[in-house]
mmCIF file of C-alpha atoms and ligand atoms in Angstrom:
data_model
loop_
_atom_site.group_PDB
_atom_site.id
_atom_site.type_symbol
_atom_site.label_atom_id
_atom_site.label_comp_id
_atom_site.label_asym_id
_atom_site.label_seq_id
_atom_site.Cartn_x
_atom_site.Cartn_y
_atom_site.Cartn_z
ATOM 1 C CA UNK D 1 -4.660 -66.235 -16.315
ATOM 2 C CA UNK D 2 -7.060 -63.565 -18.077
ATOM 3 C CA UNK D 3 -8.315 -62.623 -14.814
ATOM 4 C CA UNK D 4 -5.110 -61.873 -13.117
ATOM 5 C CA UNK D 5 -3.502 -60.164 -16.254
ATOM 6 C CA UNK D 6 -6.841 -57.573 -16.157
ATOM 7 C CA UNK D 7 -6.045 -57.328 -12.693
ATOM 8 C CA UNK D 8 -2.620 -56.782 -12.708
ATOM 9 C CA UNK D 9 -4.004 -53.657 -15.431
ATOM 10 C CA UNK D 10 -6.389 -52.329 -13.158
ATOM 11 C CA UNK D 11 -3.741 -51.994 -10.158
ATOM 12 C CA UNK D 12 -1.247 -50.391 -12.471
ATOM 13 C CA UNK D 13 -3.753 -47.824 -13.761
ATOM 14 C CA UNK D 14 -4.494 -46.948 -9.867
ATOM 15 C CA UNK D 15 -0.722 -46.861 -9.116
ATOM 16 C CA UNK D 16 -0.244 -44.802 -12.075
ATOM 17 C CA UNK D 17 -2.770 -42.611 -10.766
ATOM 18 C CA UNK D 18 -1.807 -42.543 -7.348
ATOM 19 C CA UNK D 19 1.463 -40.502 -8.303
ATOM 20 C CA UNK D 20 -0.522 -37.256 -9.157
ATOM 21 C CA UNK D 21 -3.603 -37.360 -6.842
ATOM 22 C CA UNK D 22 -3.565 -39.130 -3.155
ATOM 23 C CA UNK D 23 -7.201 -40.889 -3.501
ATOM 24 C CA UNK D 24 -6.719 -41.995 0.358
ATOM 25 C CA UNK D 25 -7.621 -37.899 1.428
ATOM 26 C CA UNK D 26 -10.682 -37.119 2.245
ATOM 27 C CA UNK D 27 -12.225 -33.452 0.304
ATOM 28 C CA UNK D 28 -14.565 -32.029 2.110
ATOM 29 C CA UNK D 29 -16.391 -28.871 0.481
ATOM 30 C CA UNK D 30 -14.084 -27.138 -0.890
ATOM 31 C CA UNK D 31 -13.002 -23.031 -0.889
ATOM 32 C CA UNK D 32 -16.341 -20.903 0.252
ATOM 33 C CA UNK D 33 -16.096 -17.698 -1.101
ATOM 34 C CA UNK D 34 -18.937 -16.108 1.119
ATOM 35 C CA UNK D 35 -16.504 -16.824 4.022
ATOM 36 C CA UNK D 36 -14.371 -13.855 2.847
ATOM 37 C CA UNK D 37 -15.143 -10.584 5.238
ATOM 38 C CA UNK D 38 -17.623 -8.108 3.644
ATOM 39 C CA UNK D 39 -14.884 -5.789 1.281
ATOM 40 C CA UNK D 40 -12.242 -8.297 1.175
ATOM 41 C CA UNK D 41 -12.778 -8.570 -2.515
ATOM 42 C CA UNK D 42 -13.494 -6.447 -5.192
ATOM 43 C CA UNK D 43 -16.358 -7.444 -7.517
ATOM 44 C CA UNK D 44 -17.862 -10.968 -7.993
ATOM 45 C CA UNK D 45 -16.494 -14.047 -7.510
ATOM 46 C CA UNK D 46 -16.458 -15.976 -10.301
ATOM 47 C CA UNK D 47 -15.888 -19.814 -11.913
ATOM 48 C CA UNK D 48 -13.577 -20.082 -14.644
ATOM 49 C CA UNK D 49 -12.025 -23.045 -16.512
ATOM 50 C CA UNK D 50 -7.965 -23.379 -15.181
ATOM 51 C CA UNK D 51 -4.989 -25.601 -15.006
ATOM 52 C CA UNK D 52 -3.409 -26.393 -11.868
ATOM 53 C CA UNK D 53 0.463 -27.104 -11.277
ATOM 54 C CA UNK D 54 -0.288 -30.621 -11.526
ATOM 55 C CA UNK D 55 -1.368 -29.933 -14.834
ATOM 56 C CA UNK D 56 -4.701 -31.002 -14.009
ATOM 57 C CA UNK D 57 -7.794 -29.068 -16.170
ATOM 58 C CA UNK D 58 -10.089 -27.995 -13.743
ATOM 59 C CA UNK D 59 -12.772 -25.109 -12.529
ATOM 60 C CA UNK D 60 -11.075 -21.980 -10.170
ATOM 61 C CA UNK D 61 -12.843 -19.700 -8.138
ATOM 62 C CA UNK D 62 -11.716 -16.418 -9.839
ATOM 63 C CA UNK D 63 -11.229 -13.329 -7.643
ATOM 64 C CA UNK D 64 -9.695 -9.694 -6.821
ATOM 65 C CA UNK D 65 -8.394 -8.824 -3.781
ATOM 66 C CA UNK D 66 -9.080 -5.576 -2.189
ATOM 67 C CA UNK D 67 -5.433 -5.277 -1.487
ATOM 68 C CA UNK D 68 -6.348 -3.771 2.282
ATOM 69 C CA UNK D 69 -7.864 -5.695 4.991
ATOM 70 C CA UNK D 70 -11.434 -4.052 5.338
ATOM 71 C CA UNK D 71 -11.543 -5.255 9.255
ATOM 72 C CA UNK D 72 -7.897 -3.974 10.715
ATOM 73 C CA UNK D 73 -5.632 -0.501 10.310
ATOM 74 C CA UNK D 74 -2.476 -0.951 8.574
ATOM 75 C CA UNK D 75 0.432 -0.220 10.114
ATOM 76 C CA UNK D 76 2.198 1.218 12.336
ATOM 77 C CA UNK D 77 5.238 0.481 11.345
ATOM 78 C CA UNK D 78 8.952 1.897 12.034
ATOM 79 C CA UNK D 79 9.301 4.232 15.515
ATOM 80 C CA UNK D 80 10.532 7.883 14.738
ATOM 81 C CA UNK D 81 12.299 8.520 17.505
ATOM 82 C CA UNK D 82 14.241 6.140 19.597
ATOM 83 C CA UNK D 83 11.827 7.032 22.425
ATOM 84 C CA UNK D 84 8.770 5.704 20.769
ATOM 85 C CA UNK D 85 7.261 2.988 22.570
ATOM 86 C CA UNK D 86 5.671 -0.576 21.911
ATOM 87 C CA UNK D 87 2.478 1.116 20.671
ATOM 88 C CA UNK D 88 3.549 3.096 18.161
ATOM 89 C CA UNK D 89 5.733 0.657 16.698
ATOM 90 C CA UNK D 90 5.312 -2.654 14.311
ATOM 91 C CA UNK D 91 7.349 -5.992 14.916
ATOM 92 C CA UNK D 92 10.507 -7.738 13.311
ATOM 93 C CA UNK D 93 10.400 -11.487 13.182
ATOM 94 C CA UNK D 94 14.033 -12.774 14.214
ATOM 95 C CA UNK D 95 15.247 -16.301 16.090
ATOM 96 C CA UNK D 96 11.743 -17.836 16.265
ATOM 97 C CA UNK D 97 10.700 -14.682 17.757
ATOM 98 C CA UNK D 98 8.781 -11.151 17.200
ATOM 99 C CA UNK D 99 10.287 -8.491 18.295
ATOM 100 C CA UNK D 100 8.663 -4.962 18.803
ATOM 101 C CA UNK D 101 10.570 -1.978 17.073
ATOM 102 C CA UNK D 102 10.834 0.273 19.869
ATOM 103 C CA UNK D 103 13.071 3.091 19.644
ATOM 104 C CA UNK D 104 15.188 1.717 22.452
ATOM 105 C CA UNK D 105 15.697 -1.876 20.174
ATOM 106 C CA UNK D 106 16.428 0.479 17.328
ATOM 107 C CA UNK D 107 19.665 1.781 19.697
ATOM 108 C CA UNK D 108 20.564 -1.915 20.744
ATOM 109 C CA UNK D 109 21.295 -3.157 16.740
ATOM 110 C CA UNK D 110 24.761 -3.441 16.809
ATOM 111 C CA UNK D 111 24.145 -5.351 19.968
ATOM 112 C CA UNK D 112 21.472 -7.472 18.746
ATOM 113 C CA UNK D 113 22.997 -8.363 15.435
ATOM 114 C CA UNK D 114 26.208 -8.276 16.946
ATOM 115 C CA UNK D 115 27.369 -6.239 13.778
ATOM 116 C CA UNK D 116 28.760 -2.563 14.427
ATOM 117 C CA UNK D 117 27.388 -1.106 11.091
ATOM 118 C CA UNK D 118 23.951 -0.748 12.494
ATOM 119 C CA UNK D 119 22.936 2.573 12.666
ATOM 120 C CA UNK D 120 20.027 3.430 11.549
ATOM 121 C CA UNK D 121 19.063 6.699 14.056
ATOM 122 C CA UNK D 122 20.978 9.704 14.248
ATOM 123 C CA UNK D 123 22.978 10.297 17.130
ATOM 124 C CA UNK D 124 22.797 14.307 17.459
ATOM 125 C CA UNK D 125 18.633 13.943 16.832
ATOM 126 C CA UNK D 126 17.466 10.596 17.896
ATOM 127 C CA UNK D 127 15.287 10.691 14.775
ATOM 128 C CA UNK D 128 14.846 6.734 13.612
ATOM 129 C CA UNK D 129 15.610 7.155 9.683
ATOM 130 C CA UNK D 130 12.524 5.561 7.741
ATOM 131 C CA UNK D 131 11.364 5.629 4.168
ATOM 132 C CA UNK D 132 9.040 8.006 3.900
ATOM 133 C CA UNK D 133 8.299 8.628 0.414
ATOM 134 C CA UNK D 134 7.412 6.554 -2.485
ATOM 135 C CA UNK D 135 10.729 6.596 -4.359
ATOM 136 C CA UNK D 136 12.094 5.131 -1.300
ATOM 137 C CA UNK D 137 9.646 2.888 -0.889
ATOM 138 C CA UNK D 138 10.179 1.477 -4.125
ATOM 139 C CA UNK D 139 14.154 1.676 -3.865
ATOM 140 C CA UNK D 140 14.307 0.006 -0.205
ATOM 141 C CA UNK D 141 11.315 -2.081 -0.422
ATOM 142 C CA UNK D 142 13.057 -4.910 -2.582
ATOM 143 C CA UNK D 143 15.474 -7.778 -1.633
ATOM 144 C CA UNK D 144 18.394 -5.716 -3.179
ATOM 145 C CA UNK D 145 18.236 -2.741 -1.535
ATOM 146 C CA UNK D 146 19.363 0.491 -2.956
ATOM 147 C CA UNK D 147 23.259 1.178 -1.661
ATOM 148 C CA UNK D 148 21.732 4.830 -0.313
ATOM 149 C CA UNK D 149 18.713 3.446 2.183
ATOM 150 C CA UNK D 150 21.584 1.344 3.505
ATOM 151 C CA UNK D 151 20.476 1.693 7.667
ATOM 152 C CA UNK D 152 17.160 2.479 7.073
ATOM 153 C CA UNK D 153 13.688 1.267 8.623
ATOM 154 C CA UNK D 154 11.485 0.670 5.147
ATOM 155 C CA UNK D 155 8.025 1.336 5.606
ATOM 156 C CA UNK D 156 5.469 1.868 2.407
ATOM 157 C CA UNK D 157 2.360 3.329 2.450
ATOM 158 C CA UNK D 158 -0.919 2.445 0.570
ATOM 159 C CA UNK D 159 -1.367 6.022 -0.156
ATOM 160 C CA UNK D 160 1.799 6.393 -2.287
ATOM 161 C CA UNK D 161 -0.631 4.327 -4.941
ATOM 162 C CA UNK D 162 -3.239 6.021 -6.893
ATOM 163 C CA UNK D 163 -5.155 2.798 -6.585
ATOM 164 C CA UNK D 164 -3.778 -0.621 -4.794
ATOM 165 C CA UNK D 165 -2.195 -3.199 -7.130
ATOM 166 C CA UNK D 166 -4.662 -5.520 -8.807
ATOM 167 C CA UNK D 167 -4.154 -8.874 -7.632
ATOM 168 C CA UNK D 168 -6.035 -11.819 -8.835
ATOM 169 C CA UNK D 169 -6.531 -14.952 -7.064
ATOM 170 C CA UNK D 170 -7.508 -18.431 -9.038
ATOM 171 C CA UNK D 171 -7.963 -21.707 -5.908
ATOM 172 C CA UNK D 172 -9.888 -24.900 -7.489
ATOM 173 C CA UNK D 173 -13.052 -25.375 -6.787
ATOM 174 C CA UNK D 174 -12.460 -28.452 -5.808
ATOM 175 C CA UNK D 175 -8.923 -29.560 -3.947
ATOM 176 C CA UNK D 176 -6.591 -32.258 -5.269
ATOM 177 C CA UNK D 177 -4.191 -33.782 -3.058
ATOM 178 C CA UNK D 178 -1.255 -34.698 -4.134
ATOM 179 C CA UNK D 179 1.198 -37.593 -2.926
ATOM 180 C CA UNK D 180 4.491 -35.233 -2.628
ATOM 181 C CA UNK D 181 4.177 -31.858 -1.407
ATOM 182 C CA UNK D 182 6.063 -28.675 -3.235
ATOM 183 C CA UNK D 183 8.059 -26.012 -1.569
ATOM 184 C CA UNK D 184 6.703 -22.253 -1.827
ATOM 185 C CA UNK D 185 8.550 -20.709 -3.932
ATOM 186 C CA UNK D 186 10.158 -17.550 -3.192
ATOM 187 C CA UNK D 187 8.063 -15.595 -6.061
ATOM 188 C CA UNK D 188 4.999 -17.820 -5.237
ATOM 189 C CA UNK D 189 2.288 -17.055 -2.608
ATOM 190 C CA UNK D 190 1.174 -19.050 0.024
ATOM 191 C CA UNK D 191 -2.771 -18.329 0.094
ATOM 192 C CA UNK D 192 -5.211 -15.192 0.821
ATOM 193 C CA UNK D 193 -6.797 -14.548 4.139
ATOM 194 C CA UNK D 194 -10.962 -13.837 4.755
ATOM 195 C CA UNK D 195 -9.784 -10.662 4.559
ATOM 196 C CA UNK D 196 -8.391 -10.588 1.053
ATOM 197 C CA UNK D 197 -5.035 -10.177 2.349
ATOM 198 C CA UNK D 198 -2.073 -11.935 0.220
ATOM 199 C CA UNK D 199 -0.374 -14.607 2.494
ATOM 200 C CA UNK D 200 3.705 -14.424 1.074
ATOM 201 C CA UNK D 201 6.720 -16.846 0.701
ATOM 202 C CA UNK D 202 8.653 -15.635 4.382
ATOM 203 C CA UNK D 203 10.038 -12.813 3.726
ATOM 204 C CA UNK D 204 14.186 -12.006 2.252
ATOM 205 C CA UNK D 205 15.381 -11.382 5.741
ATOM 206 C CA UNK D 206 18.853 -12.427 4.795
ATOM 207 C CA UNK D 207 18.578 -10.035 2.288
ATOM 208 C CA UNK D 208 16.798 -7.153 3.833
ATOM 209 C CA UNK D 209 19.512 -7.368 7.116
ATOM 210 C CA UNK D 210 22.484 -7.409 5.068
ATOM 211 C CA UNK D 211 21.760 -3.981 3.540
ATOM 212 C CA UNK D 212 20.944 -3.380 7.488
ATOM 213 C CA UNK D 213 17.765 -2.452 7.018
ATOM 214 C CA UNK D 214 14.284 -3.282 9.088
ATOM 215 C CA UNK D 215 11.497 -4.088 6.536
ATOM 216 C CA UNK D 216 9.530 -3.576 9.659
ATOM 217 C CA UNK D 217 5.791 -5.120 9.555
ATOM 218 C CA UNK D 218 2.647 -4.443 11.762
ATOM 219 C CA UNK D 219 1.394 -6.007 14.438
ATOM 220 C CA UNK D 220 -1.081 -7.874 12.202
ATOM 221 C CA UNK D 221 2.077 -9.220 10.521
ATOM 222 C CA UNK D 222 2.042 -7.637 7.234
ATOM 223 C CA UNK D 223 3.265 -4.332 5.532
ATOM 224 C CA UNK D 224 3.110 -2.702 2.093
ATOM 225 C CA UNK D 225 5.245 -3.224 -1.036
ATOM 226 C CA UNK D 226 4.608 -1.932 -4.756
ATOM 227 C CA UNK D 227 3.689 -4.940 -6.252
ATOM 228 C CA UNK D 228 0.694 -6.475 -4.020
ATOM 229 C CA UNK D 229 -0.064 -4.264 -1.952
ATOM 230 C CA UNK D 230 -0.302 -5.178 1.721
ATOM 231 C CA UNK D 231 0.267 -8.406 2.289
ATOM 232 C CA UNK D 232 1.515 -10.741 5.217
ATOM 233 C CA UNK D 233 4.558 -12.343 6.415
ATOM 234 C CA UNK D 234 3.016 -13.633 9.533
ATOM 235 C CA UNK D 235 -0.472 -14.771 11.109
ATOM 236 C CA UNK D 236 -1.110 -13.190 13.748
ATOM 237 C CA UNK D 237 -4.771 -13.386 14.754
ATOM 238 C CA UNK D 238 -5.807 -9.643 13.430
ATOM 239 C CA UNK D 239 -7.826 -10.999 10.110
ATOM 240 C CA UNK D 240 -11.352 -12.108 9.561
ATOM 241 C CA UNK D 241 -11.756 -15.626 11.001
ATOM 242 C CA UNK D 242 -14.410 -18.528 10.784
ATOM 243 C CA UNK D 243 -14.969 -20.005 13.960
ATOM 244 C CA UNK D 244 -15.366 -23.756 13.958
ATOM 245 C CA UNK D 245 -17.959 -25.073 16.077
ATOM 246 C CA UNK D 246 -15.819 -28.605 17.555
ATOM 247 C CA UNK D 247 -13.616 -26.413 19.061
ATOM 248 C CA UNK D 248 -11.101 -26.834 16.578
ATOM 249 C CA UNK D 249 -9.078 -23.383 16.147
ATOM 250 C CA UNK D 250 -11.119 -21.168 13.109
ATOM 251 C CA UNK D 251 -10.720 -21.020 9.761
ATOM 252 C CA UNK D 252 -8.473 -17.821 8.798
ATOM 253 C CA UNK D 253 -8.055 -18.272 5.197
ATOM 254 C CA UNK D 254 -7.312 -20.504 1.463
ATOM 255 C CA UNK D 255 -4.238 -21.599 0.472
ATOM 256 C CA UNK D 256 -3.673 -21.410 -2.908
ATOM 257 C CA UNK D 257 -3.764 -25.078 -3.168
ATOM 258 C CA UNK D 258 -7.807 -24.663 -2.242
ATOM 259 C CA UNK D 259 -7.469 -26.101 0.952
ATOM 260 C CA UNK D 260 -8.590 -24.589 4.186
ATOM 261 C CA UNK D 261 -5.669 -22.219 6.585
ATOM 262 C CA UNK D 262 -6.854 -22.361 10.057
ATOM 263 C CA UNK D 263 -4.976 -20.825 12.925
ATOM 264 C CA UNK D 264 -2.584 -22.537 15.134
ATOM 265 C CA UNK D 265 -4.010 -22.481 18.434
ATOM 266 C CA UNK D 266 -7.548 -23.513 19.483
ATOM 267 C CA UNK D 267 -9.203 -21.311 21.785
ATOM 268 C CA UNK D 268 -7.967 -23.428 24.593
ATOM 269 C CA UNK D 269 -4.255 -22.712 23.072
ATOM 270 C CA UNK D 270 -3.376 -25.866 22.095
ATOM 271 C CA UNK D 271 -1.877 -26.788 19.108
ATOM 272 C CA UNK D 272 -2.305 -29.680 16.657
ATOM 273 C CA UNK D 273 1.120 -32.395 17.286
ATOM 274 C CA UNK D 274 0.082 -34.351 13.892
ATOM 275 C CA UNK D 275 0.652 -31.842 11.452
ATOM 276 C CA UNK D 276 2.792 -33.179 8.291
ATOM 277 C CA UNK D 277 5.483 -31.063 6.846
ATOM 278 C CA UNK D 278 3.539 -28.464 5.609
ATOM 279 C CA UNK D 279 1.453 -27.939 8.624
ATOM 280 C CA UNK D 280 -1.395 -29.671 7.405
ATOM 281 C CA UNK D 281 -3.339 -32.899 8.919
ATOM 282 C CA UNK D 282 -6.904 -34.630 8.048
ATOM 283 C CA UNK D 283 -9.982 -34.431 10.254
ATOM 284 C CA UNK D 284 -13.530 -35.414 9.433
ATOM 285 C CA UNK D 285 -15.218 -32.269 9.434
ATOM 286 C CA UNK D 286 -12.641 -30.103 7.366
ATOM 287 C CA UNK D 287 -10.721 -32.954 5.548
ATOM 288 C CA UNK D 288 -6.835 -32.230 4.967
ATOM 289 C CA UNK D 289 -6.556 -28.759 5.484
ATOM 290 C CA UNK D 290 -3.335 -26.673 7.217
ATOM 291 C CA UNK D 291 -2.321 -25.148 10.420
ATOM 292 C CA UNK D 292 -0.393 -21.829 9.879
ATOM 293 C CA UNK D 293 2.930 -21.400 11.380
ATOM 294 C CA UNK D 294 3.698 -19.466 14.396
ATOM 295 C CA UNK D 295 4.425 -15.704 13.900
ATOM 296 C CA UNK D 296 8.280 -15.890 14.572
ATOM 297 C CA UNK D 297 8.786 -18.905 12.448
ATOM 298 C CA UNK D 298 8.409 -16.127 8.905
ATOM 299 C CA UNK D 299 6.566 -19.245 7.562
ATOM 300 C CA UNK D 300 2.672 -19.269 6.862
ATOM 301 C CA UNK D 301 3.090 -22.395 5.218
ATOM 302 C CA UNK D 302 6.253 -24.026 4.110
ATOM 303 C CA UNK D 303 4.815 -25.941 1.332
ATOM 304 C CA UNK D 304 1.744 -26.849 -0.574
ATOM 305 C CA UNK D 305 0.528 -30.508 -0.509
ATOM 306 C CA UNK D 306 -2.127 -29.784 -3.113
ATOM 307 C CA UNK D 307 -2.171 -28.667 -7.035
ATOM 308 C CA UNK D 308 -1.957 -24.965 -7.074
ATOM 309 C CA UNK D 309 -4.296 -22.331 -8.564
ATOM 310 C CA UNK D 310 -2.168 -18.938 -9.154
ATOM 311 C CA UNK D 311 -2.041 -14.942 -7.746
ATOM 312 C CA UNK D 312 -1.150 -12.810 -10.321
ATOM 313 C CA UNK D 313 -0.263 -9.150 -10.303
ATOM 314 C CA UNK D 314 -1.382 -6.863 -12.373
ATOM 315 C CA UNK D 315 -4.947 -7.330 -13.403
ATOM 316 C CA UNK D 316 -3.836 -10.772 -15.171
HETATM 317 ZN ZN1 ZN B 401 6.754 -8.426 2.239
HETATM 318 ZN ZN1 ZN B 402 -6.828 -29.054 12.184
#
């Protein structure tokens, strides 16, 4: 009777602990901060006390972001003329899809959209109208767009900043699992890439298109904002990268959650058919880590199934 009253303790304890960590994963590692490409952060990486969104006390890796990828150009972005071809332009993620922001798909808007308001070239000129300053930048570069870059391409610029934002990155040292997985929020981030570039939330399309504007990104999948800098909206296979030696696909980045973001596709193209609702699975070599989502989808991850560390902006 003593026996199976201790026992009956014991599996309540583990049942009780089973609803904040998922002992059944298997950690491997953890974050390695000398995976991030040379200039991807500024400063040193450091270990700091922190509490997690689980509420769980633990040790962070502490870190600054360069706020510019030190291995790709940024940009282009927005065509100037609706002559300018695929080159010169960046992409728009729409229906699954990327699209590339030629001056010609400028012209076909109203088609596309099937909404007559677009407009966002001038007939007489066929100059594309972009934001080309920084107090458009910081009016149009926002989910509520200011009334007067109504039918504009937005494009920011690093150089409109005397120095990039300061963001700072805080991923346990060690990743905790959780049993339920939680959304990313639209004001949270998703991770940070090898190359120090901020993985975002998808980005306010709904938003952005009803003021008919293009918040038009590169080809690497990310453009430039006030706040973070440049950051991405997409993965599109431009950033540092890890390769794995098994052939599965490499390792691109940290979620935020500490665990590992590798790219969709192997080299071999294939892509993993296991993959839980927020695009992560378990293997033995890496342990649960994700799968990023495909460029159209304007997901990098759709949720977190580990306790989360923090980006802030700011220098906090
Ligand atoms: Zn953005
Ligand atoms: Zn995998």
């Amino acid at each position: 009777m003593k026996h199976s009253l201790i026992l009956l303790v014991a599996v309540s304890a583990l049942a009780c602990n089973r609803k904040t960590t998922d002992t059944a994963v298997t950690v491997i590692g953890g974050p390695d901060p000398s995976l991030f490409a040379a200039g991807a952060i500024v400063g040193d990486v450091t270990t700091e006390p922190c509490r997690l969104s689980n509420r769980t006390d633990t040790t962070c890796y502490v870190f600054t972001v360069a706020g510019k990828p030190p291995d790709h150009d940024i940009g282009p972005f927005c065509p100037r003329t609706i002559t300018d071809p695929a080159d010169r332009v960046g992409l728009w993620i729409e229906n699954q899809q990327t699209y590339d922001i030629t001056g010609k798909w400028v012209t076909e808007l109203a088609t596309f959209y099937n909404d007559p308001a677009w407009q966002l070239y001038e007939e007489a000129t066929g100059k594309v109208r972009v934001t080309d300053s920084k107090e458009a930048c910081e009016a149009a570069a926002r989910p509520d767009v200011a009334d007067e870059y109504n039918n504009y391409c937005v494009e920011c610029s690093l150089d409109y900043f005397d120095s990039p934002p300061v963001v700072t990155v805080r991923i346990p040292t060690t990743p905790i699992k959780l049993t339920t997985s939680s959304p990313v929020g639209r004001d949270a981030k998703v991770g940070v890439s090898l190359s120090g570039v901020v993985y975002e939330p998808p980005a306010p399309t709904h938003a952005i298109l009803a003021a008919h504007t293009i918040a038009a990104f590169d080809d690497c999948g990310g453009h430039v904002n006030p706040h973070v800098g440049y950051h991405y909206h997409a993965a599109t296979g431009c950033s540092a990268e890890h390769a794995q030696t098994d052939g599965h696909s490499p390792l691109i980045g940290y979620a935020i959650d500490g665990f590992g973001m590798y790219a969709r596709h192997t080299g071999t193209g294939a892509a993993p058919t296991d993959l839980d609702a927020c695009g992560g699975h378990e293997d033995t070599v890496r342990g649960y880590h994700y799968h990023v989502g495909e460029p159209g989808e304007n997901q990098i991850l759709a949720c977190h199934f580990g306790a989360t560390g923090s980006v802030t902006e700011g220098g906090s």
